[in-house]
Tab-separated table of C-alpha atoms and ligand atoms in Angstrom:
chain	number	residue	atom	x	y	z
A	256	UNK	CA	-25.548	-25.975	-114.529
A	257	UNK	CA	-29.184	-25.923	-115.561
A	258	UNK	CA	-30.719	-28.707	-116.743
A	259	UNK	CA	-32.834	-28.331	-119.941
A	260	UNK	CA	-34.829	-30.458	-122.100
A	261	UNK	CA	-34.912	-30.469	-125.327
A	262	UNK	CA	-36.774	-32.207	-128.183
A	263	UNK	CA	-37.786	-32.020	-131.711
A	264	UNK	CA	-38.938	-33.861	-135.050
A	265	UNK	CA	-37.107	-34.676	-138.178
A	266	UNK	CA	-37.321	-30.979	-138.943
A	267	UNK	CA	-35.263	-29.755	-135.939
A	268	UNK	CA	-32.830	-32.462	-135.395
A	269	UNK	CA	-30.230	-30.490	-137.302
A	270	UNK	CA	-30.596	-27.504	-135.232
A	271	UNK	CA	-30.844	-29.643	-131.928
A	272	UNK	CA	-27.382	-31.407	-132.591
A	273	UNK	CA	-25.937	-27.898	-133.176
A	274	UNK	CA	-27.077	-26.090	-129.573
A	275	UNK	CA	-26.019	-28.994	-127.812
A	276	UNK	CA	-23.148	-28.414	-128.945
A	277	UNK	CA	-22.950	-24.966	-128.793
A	278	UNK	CA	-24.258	-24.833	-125.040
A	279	UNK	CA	-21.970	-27.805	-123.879
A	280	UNK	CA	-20.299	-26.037	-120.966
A	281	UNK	CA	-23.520	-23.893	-119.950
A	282	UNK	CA	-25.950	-26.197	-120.370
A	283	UNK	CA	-26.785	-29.709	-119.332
A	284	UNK	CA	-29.273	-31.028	-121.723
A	285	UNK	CA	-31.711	-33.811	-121.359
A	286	UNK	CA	-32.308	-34.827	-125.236
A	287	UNK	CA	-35.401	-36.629	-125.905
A	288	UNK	CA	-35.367	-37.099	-129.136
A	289	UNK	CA	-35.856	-37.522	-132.341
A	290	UNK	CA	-32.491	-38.738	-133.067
A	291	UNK	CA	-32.479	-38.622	-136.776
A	292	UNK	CA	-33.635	-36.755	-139.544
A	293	UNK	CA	-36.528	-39.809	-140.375
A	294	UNK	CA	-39.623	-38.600	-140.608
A	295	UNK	CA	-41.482	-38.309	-136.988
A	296	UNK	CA	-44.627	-36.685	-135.970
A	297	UNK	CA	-43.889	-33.286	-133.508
A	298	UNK	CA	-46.900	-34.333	-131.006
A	299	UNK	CA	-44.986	-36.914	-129.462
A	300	UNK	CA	-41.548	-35.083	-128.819
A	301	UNK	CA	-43.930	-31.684	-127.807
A	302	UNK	CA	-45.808	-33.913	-125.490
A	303	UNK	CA	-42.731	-35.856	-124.232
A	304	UNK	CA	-41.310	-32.845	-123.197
A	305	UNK	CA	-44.281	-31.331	-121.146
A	306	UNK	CA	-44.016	-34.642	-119.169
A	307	UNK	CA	-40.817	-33.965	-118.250
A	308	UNK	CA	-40.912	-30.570	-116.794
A	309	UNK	CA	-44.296	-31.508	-115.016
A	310	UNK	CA	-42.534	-34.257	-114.025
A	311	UNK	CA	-39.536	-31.941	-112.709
A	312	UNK	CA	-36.949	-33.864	-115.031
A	313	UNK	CA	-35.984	-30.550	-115.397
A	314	UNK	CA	-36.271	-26.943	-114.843
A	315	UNK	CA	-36.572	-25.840	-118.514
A	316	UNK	CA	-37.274	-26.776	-122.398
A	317	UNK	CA	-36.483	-26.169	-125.543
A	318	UNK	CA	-38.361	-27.316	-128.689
A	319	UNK	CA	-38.237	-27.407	-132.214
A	320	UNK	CA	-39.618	-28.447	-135.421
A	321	UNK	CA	-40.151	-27.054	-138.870
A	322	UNK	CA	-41.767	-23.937	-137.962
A	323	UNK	CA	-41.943	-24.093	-134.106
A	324	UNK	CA	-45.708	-23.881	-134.278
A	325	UNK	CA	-46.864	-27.609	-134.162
A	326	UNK	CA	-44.539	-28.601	-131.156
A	327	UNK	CA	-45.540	-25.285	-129.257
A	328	UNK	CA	-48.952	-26.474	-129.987
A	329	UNK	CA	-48.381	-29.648	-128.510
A	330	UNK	CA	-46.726	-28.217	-125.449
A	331	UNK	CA	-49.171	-25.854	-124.432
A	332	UNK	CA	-51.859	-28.791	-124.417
A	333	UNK	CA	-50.419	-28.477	-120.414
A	334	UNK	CA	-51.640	-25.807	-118.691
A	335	UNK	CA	-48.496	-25.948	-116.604
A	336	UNK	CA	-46.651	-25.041	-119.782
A	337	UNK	CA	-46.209	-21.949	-121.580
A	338	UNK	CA	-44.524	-22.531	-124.422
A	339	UNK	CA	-43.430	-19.600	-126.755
A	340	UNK	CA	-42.460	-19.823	-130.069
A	341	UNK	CA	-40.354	-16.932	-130.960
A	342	UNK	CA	-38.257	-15.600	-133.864
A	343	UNK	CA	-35.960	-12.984	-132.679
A	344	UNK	CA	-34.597	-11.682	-129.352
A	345	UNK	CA	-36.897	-9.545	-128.700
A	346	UNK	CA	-39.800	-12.267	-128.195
A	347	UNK	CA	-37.774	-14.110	-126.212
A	348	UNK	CA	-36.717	-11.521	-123.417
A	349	UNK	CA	-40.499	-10.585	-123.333
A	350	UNK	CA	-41.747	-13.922	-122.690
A	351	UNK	CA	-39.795	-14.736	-120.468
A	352	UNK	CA	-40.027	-11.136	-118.802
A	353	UNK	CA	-44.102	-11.027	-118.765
A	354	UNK	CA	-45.097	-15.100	-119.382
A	355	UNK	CA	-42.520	-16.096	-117.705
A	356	UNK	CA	-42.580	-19.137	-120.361
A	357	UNK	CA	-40.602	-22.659	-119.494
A	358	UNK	CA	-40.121	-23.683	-122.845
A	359	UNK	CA	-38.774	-21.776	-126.061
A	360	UNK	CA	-39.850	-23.167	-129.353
A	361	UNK	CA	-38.722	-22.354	-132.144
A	362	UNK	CA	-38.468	-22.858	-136.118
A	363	UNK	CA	-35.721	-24.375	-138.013
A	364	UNK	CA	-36.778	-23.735	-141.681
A	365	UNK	CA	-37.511	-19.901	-139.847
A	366	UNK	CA	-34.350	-18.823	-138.125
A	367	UNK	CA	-30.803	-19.166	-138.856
A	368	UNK	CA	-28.907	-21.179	-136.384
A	369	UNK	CA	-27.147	-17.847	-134.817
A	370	UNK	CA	-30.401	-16.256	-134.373
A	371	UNK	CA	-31.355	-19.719	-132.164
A	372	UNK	CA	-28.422	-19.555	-130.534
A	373	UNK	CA	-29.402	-15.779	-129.760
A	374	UNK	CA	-32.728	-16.842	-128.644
A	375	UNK	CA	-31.866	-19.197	-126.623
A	376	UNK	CA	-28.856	-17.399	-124.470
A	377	UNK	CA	-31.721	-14.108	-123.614
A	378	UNK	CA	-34.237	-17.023	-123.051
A	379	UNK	CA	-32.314	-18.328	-120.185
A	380	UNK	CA	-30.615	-14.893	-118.664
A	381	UNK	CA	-33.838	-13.110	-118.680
A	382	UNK	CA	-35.896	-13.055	-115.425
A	383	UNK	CA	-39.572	-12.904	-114.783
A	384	UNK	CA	-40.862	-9.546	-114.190
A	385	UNK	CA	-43.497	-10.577	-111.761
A	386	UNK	CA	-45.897	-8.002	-110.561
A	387	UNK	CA	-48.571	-6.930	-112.919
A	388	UNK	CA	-48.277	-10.248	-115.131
A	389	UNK	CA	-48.747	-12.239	-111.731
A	390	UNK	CA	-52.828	-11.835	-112.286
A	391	UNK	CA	-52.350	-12.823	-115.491
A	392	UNK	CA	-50.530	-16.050	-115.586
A	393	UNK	CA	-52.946	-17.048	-112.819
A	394	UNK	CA	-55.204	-16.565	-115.753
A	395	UNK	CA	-53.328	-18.525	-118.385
A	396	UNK	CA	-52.661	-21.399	-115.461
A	397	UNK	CA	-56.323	-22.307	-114.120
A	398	UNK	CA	-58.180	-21.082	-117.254
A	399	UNK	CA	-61.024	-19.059	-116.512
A	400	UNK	CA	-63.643	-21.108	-119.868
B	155	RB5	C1	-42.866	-31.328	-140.531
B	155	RB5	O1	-42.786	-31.432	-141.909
B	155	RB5	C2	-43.456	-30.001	-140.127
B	155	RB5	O2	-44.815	-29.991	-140.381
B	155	RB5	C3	-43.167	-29.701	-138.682
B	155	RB5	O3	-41.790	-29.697	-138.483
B	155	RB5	C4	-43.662	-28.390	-138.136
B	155	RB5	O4	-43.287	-27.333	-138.952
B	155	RB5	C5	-45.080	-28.351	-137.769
B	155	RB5	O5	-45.596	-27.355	-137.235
């Protein structure tokens, strides 16, 4: 079973409780946090979460807040993270076909909970493609400012 992390703020906590549960027998999730719908700021759980996979906690993540925008934001602070914040299927079998990203974000107050649900089941069957989009993750990883 993969292990994934996942994390949000007061604004995803909702939507976190519901693909645990949904994912229970695919997925083994490391949850850190927020564990209520109090008021939280998303910079610590998008941050948190970076640690982890850099940290190889595990292999994966999964974030979200209101809109998915701040805790992607966060995230990507990491240049070993690519974080993608997507809305529909479609985004999230081409990230992870041509980014190759290791962490979905998304929006609670944005998508419905099937659409997540969606999201996340092409986010983790979809391979990376490789090849052309080698060059340019080598891009994305060292920076070239
Ligand atoms: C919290 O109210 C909200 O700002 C947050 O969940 C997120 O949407 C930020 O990008």
């Amino acid at each position: 079973m993969e292990k994934l992390a996942i994390a949000c703020d007061h604004g995803g906590y909702d939507l976190k409780e519901s693909i645990k549960t949904r994912f229970v027998d695919s997925v083994e999730f490391l949850d850190l946090g927020t564990n209520s719908t109090d008021s939280v700021d998303y910079p610590e759980y998008g941050i948190t979460l970076a640690k982890a996979i850099i940290n190889g906690d595990a292999s994966r993540g999964i974030l979200i807040c209101g809109t998915g925008v701040g805790i992607s934001i966060a995230a990507n602070r990491y240049p070993q993270i690519r974080a993608a914040n997507c809305t529909n299927v479609t985004m999230a079998r081409l990230t992870r076909a041509h980014n190759d990203a290791n962490v979905l974000a998304m929006g609670a107050r944005i998508i419905g909970e099937q659409v997540a649900f969606d999201i996340i089941e092409t986010f983790l069957s979809t391979k990376y493609e490789g090849g052309r989009h080698d060059q340019r993750l080598e891009q994305l990883t060292k920076g070239n400012i």
